[in-house]
Each structure stands twice: as C-alpha cells, then as structure tokens.
Short mmCIF file of C-alpha atoms in Angstrom, two decimals:
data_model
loop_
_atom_site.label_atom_id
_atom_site.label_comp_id
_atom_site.label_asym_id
_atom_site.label_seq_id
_atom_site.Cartn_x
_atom_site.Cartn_y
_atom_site.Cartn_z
CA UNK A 5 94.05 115.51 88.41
CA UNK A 6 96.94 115.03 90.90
CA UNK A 7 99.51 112.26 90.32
CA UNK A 8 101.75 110.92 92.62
CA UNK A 9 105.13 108.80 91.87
CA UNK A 10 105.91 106.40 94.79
CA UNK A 11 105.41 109.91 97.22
CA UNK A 12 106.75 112.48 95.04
CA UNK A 13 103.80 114.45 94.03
CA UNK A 14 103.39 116.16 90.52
CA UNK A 15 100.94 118.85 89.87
CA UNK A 16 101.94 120.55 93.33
CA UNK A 17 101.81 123.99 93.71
CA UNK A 18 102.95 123.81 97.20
CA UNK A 19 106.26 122.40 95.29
CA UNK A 20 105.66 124.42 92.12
CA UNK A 21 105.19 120.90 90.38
CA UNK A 22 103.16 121.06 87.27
CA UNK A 23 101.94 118.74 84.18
CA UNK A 24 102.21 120.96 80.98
CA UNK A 25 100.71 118.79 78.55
CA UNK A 26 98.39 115.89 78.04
CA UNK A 27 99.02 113.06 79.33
CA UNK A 28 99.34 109.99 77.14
CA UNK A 29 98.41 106.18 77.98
CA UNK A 30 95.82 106.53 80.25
CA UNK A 31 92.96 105.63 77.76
CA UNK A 32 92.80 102.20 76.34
CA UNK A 33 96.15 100.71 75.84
CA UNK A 34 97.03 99.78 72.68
CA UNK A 35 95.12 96.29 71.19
CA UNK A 36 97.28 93.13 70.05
CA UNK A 37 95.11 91.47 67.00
CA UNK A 38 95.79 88.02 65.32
CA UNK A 39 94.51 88.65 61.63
CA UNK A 40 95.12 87.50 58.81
CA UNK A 41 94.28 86.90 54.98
CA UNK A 42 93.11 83.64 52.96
CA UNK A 43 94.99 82.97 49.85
CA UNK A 44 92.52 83.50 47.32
CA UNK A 45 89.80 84.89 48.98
CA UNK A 46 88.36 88.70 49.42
CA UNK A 47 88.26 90.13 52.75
CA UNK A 48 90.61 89.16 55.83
CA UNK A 49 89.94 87.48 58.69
CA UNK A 50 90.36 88.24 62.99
CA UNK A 51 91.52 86.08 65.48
CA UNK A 52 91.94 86.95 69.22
CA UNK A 53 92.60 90.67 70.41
CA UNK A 54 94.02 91.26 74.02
CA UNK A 55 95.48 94.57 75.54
CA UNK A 56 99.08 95.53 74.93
CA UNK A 57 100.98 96.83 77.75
CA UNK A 58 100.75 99.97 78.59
CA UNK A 59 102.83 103.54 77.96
CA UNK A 60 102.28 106.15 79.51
CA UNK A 61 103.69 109.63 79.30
CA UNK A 62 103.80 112.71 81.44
CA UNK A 63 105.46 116.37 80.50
CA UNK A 64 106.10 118.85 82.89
CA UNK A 65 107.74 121.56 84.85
CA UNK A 66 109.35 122.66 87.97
CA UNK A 67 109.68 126.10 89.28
CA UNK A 68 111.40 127.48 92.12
CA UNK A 69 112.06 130.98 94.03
CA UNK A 70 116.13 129.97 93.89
CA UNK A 71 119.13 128.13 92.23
CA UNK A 72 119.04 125.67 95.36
CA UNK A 73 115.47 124.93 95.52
CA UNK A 74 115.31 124.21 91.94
CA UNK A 75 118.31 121.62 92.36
CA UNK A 76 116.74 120.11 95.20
CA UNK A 77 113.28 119.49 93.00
CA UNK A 78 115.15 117.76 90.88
CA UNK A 79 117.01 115.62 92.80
CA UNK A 80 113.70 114.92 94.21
CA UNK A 81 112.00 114.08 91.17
CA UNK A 82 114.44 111.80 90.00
CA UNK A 83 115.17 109.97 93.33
CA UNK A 84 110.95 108.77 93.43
CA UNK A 85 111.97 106.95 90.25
CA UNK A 86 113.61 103.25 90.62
CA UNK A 87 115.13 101.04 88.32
CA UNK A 88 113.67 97.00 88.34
CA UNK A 89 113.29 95.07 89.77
CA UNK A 90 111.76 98.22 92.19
CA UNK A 91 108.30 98.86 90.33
CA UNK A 92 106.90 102.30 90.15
CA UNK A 93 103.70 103.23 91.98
CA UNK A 94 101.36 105.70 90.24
CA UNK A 95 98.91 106.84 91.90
CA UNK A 96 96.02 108.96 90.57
CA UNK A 97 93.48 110.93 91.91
CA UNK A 98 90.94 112.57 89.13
CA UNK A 99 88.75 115.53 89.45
CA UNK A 100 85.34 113.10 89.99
CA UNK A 101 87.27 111.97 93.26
CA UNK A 102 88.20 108.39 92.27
CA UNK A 103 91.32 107.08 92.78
CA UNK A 104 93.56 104.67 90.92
CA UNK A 105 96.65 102.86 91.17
CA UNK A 106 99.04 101.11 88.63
CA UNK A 107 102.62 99.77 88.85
CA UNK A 108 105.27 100.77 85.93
CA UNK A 109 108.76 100.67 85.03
CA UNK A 110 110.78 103.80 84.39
CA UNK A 111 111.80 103.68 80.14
CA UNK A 112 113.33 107.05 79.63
CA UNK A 113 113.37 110.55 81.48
CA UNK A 114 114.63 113.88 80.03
CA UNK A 115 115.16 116.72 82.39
CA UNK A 116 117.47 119.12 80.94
CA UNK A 117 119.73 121.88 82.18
CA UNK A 118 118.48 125.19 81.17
CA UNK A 119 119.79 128.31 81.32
CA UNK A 120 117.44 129.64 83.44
CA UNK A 121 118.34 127.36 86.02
CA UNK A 122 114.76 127.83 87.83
CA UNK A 123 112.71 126.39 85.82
CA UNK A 124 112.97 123.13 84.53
CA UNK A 125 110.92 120.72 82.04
CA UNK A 126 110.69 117.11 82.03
CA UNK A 127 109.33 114.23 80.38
CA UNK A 128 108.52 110.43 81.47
CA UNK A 129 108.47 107.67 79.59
CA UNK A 130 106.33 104.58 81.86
CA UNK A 131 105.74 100.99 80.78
CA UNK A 132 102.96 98.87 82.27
CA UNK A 133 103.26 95.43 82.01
CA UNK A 134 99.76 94.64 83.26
CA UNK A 135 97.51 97.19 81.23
CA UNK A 136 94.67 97.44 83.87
CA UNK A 137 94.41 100.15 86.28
CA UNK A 138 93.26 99.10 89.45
CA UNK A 139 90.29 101.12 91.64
CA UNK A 140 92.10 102.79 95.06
CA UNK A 141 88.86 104.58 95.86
CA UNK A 142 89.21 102.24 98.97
CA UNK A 143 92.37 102.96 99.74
CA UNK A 144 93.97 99.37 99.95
CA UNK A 145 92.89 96.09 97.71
CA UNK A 146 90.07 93.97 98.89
CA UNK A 147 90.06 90.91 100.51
CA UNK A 148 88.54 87.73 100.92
CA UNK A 149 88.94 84.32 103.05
CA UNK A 150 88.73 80.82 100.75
CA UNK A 151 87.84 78.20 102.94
CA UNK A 152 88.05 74.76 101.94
CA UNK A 153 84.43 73.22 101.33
CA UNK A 154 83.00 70.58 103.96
CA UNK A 155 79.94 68.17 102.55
CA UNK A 156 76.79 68.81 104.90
CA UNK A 157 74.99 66.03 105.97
CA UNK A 158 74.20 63.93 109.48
CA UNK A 159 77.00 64.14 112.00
CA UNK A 160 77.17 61.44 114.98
CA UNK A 161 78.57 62.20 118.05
CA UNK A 162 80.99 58.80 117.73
CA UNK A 163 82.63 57.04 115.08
CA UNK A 164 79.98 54.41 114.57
CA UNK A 165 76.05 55.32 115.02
CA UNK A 166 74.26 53.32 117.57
CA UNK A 167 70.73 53.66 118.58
CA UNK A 168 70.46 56.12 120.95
CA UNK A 169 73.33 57.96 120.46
CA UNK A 170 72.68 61.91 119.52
CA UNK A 171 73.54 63.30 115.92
CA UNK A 172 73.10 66.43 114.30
CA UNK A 173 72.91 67.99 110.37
CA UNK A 174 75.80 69.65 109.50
CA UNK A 175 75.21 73.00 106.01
CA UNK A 176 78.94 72.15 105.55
CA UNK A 177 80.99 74.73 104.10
CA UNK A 178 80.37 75.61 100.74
CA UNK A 179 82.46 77.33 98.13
CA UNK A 180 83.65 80.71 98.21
CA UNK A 181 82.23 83.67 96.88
CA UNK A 182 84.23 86.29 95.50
CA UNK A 183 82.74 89.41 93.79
CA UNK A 184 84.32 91.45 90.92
CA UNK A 185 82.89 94.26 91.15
CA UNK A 186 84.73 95.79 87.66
CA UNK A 187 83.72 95.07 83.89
CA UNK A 188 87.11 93.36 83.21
CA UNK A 189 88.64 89.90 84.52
CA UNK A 190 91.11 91.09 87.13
CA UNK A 191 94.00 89.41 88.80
CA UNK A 192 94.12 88.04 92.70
CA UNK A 193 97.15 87.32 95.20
CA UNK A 194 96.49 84.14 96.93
CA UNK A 195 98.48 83.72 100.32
CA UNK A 196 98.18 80.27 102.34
CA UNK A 197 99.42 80.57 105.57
CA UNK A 198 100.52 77.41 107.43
CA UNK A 199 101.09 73.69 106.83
CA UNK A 200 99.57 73.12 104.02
CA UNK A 201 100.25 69.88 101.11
CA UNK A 202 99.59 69.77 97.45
CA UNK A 203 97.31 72.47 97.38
CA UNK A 204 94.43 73.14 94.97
CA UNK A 205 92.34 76.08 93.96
CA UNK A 206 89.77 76.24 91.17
CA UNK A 207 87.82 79.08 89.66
CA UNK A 208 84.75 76.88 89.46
CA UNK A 209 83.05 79.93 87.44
CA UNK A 210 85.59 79.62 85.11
CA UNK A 211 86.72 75.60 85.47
CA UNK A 212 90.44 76.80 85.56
CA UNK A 213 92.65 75.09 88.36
CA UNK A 214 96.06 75.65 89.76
CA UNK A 215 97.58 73.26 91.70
CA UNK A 216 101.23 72.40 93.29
CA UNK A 217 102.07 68.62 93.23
CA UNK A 218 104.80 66.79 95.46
CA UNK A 219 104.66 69.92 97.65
CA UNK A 220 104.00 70.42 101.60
CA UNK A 221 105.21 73.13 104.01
CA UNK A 222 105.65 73.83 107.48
CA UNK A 223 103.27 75.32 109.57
CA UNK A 224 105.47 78.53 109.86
CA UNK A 225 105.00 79.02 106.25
CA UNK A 226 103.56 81.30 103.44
CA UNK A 227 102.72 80.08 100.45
CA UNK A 228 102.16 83.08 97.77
CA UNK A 229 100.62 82.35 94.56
CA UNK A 230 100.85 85.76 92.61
CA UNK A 231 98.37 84.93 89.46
CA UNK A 232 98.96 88.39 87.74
CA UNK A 233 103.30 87.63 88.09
CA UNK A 234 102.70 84.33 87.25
CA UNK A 235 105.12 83.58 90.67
CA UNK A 236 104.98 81.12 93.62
CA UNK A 237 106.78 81.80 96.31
CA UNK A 238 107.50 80.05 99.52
CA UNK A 239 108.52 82.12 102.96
CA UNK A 240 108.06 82.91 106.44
CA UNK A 241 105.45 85.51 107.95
CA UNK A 242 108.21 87.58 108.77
CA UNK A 243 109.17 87.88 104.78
CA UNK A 244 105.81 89.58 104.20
CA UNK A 245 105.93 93.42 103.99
CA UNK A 246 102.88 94.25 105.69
CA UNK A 247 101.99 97.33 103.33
CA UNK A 248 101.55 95.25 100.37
CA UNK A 249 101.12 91.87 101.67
CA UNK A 250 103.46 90.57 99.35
CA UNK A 251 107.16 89.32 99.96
CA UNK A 252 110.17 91.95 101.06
CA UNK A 253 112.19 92.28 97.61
CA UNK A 254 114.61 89.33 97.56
CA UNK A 255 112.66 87.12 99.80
CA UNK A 256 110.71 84.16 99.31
CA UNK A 257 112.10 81.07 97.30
CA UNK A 258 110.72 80.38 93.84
CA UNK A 259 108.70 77.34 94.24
CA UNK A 260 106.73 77.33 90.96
CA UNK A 261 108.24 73.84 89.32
CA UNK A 262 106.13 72.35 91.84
CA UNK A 263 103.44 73.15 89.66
CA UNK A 264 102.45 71.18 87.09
CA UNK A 265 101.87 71.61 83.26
CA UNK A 266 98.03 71.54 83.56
CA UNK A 267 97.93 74.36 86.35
CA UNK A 268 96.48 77.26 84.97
CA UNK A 269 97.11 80.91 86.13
CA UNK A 270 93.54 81.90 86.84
CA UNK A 271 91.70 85.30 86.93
CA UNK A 272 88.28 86.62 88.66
CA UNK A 273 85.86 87.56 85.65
CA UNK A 274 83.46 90.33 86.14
CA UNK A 275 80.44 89.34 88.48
CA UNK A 276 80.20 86.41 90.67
CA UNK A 277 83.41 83.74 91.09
CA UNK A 278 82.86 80.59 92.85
CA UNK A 279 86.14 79.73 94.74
CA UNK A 280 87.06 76.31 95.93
CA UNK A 281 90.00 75.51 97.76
CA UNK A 282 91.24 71.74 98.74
CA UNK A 283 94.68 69.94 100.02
CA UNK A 284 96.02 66.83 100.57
CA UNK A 285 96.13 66.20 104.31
CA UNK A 286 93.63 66.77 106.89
CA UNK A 287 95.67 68.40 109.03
CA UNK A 288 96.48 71.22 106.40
CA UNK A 289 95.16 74.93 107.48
CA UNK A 290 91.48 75.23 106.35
CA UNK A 291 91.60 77.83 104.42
CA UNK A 292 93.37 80.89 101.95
CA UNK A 293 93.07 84.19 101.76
CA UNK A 294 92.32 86.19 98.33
CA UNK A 295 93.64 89.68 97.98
CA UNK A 296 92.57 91.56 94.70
CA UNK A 297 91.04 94.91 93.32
CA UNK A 298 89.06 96.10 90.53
CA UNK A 299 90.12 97.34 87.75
CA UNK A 300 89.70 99.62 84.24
CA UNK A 301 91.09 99.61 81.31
CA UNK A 302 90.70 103.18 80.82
CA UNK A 303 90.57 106.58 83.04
#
C-alpha cells in the first residue's frame, strides 16, 4: 500500500519512507448508537446508528545516508501537514490497484529527536470529519449536467395556433439521472453557473429539496451548494480553483441564510437518483452541474 499526504509520499524507498506498523482507521469507523433501557422492562432497546468520524493513525520511519538528509526528511514530512482551515489530502493506493481519497485534519504528530540522528520514527494522529472514503480509481470525481425539465407536448410555430400553421411534438426534457455507483449514500457539489433566481433542486428518489428563497445572481456568477459542508457560497468563475472545482480558500461569500428552514441538505443513495432542477425566471441558465464520487466505508 503506498500513501501519500498532500504530495509527500510515505512508504518510499526512493526517500527511505516507511510505515512500521498497522495502520489504524481505515476499516469501519467507529458507530454512534441511540439505545436505551425501559424502566421496568427486560432487555434494552436501539434507535438510529450512523458512522462516527473517522481516526486514523499511521507509525513510521525515516532513514537517511546523512545528518542533512535526515533533517531535510523531516522538514519535509512535517511541511505536507497543514493546520485548518487547509484540509489534508490522503491519498491511497492498495496492492489490488484501487485508489482512494479522503480529506483529514492533522490532531497530533510525534517525531522525536533521537540519538541516532538518521533514523527517525513518527506517528500521526488524522481526524475525518466525513467517515467515507471516496473511489480515485478514476483519478478525479465524476460529473454530471442537471438540466431543468421541459413538459413535452405539441409546439406551434406562433403564439396562437391557426389552421394551417406547422407544429411539431416536443420529448421535453426530463429529469436527471445520476448513478451511484457505491453501496453507501454519498455526497455531491452542486455548482450553478450564471444568472440564476430562487433556485430549486430535489432528489426526487429521495423527495428531499433544497432551495434558496429571495435570492438571484448575476450572470457572472457561481453559485456553490456544497451538500457534504453543508455551505453555499456565492462567487465569480475566477474564485474557482480549477483542480478541485471548488472556491480558492477565503473566497466566495456565505450565502446560506438565503435558504430556508425546510431546505434539506440532500445526498445520492446507492443506485439510481432522479435529479430535478427548477428556478424562478425564465431567463435563468438551464441547467447545474453535479460533481460527486463513490464512496466506502471501509478499505
């Protein structure tokens, strides 16, 4: 298994980078249950379970053919680790050749000063706020455009239908389809790009809707509905860091009170997901674009 943090590389031996020992918290995260017991009754009783976050935990060791080299490997090691709001990237590729990506925060890591300053042993503490690892077999997240739906039906060539005049039958534009792939609900981006007013999207699959009242933008703007963050954000094109398709750190205003109590924060459940996006003006853009991947709960 090779494991990289942000680029820094472990289990090297270009760099003389190893793991020594197993590493923890990439199994099933630990389970959150609401149970209980009834006052004079045997037994107990279960309520809803969910995943904890997740902690993860890596040992290892760096050696080097010098003094200098083994300073520099540690500077290295520890400059590849940020503080938030900068998220870790973890990337993992196993022995079966699939590869996986999460995003952590940095909780603790010990790399003392031996004696033998060549070799030196360390040990990360990581905490994942979202639990699921996500599939980066592909290499980047998939994608999907969520255009609004148009009711088929005749179509006249003028504004009133007289005899004579020529028509056609319009399919119309139904509802989006958006496959996950994975055997647990995962989390998309949504970005709408353009003018765009009091906008509406519904997991039909699931009957869950999020929606942003009183609201309408410019058609320079980017409206990014993050439903894993629980964030809406409100920029410019040239705000969007093209790698991840998400805002620059620090830009983008925080436009969520423009959604309202009933909007949900929706996810994609495993299999089929009929998407349906709407607005308030006709001269909004036409459609959204969905950026998600699949996920595990458990390498």
């Amino acid at each position: 298994m090779r494991i990289w943090l942000n680029d820094f590389e472990l289990n090297n031996p270009a760099k003389r980078v190893y793991m020594n020992e197993d590493i923890e918290g990439l199994d099933l995260p630990d389970i959150r249950t609401s149970r209980g017991q009834r006052a004079g009754q045997a037994g107990s009783y279960f309520g809803a379970q969910i995943f904890d976050a997740r902690y993860i935990t890596i040992q290892g060791s760096i050696f080097s053919g010098s003094v200098a080299e083994a300073l520099q490997r540690r500077k290295e090691i520890q400059a590849a680790l940020p503080l938030y709001p900068d998220r870790l990237t973890v990337r993992i590729l196993d022995d079966d050749g699939y590869a996986y990506i999460l995003y952590a925060q940095v909780m603790s890591f010990k790399m003392p000063i031996k004696r033998a300053r060549m070799k030196s042993l360390f040990k990360l503490e990581l905490e994942a706020a979202d639990p699921t690892i996500y599939d980066d077999t592909a290499g980047s997240a998939l994608s999907a455009p969520i255009n609004k739906a148009v009711p088929g039906g005749f179509v006249f060539n003028s504004t009133s239908p007289v005899f004579g005049w020529s028509f056609y039958f319009s399919a119309g534009q139904p509802n989006s389809s958006v496959d996950n792939s994975s055997n647990v609900a995962v989390n998309p981006v949504i970005k709408i790009t353009g003018a765009t007013t009091n906008p509406i999207l519904t997991n039909v699959t699931t009957g869950q809707v999020f929606q942003l009242d009183n609201y309408a933008t410019a058609s320079d703007s980017v409206t990014l509905i993050d439903m894993q963050q629980h964030t809406v954000k409100l920029g410019t094109a040239a705000d969007i860091d093209p790698e991840t398709g998400l805002f620059y750190e620090g830009r983008g205003g925080n436009v969520f009170g423009y959604a309202p109590l009933a909007s949900e924060f929706w996810s994609l459940v495993p299999g089929i997901n009929q998407i349906k996006f709407d607005s308030g003006s006709g001269a909004d853009v036409s459609s959204a674009l969905m950026v998600w991947r699949p996920g595990v709960m458990g390498i």
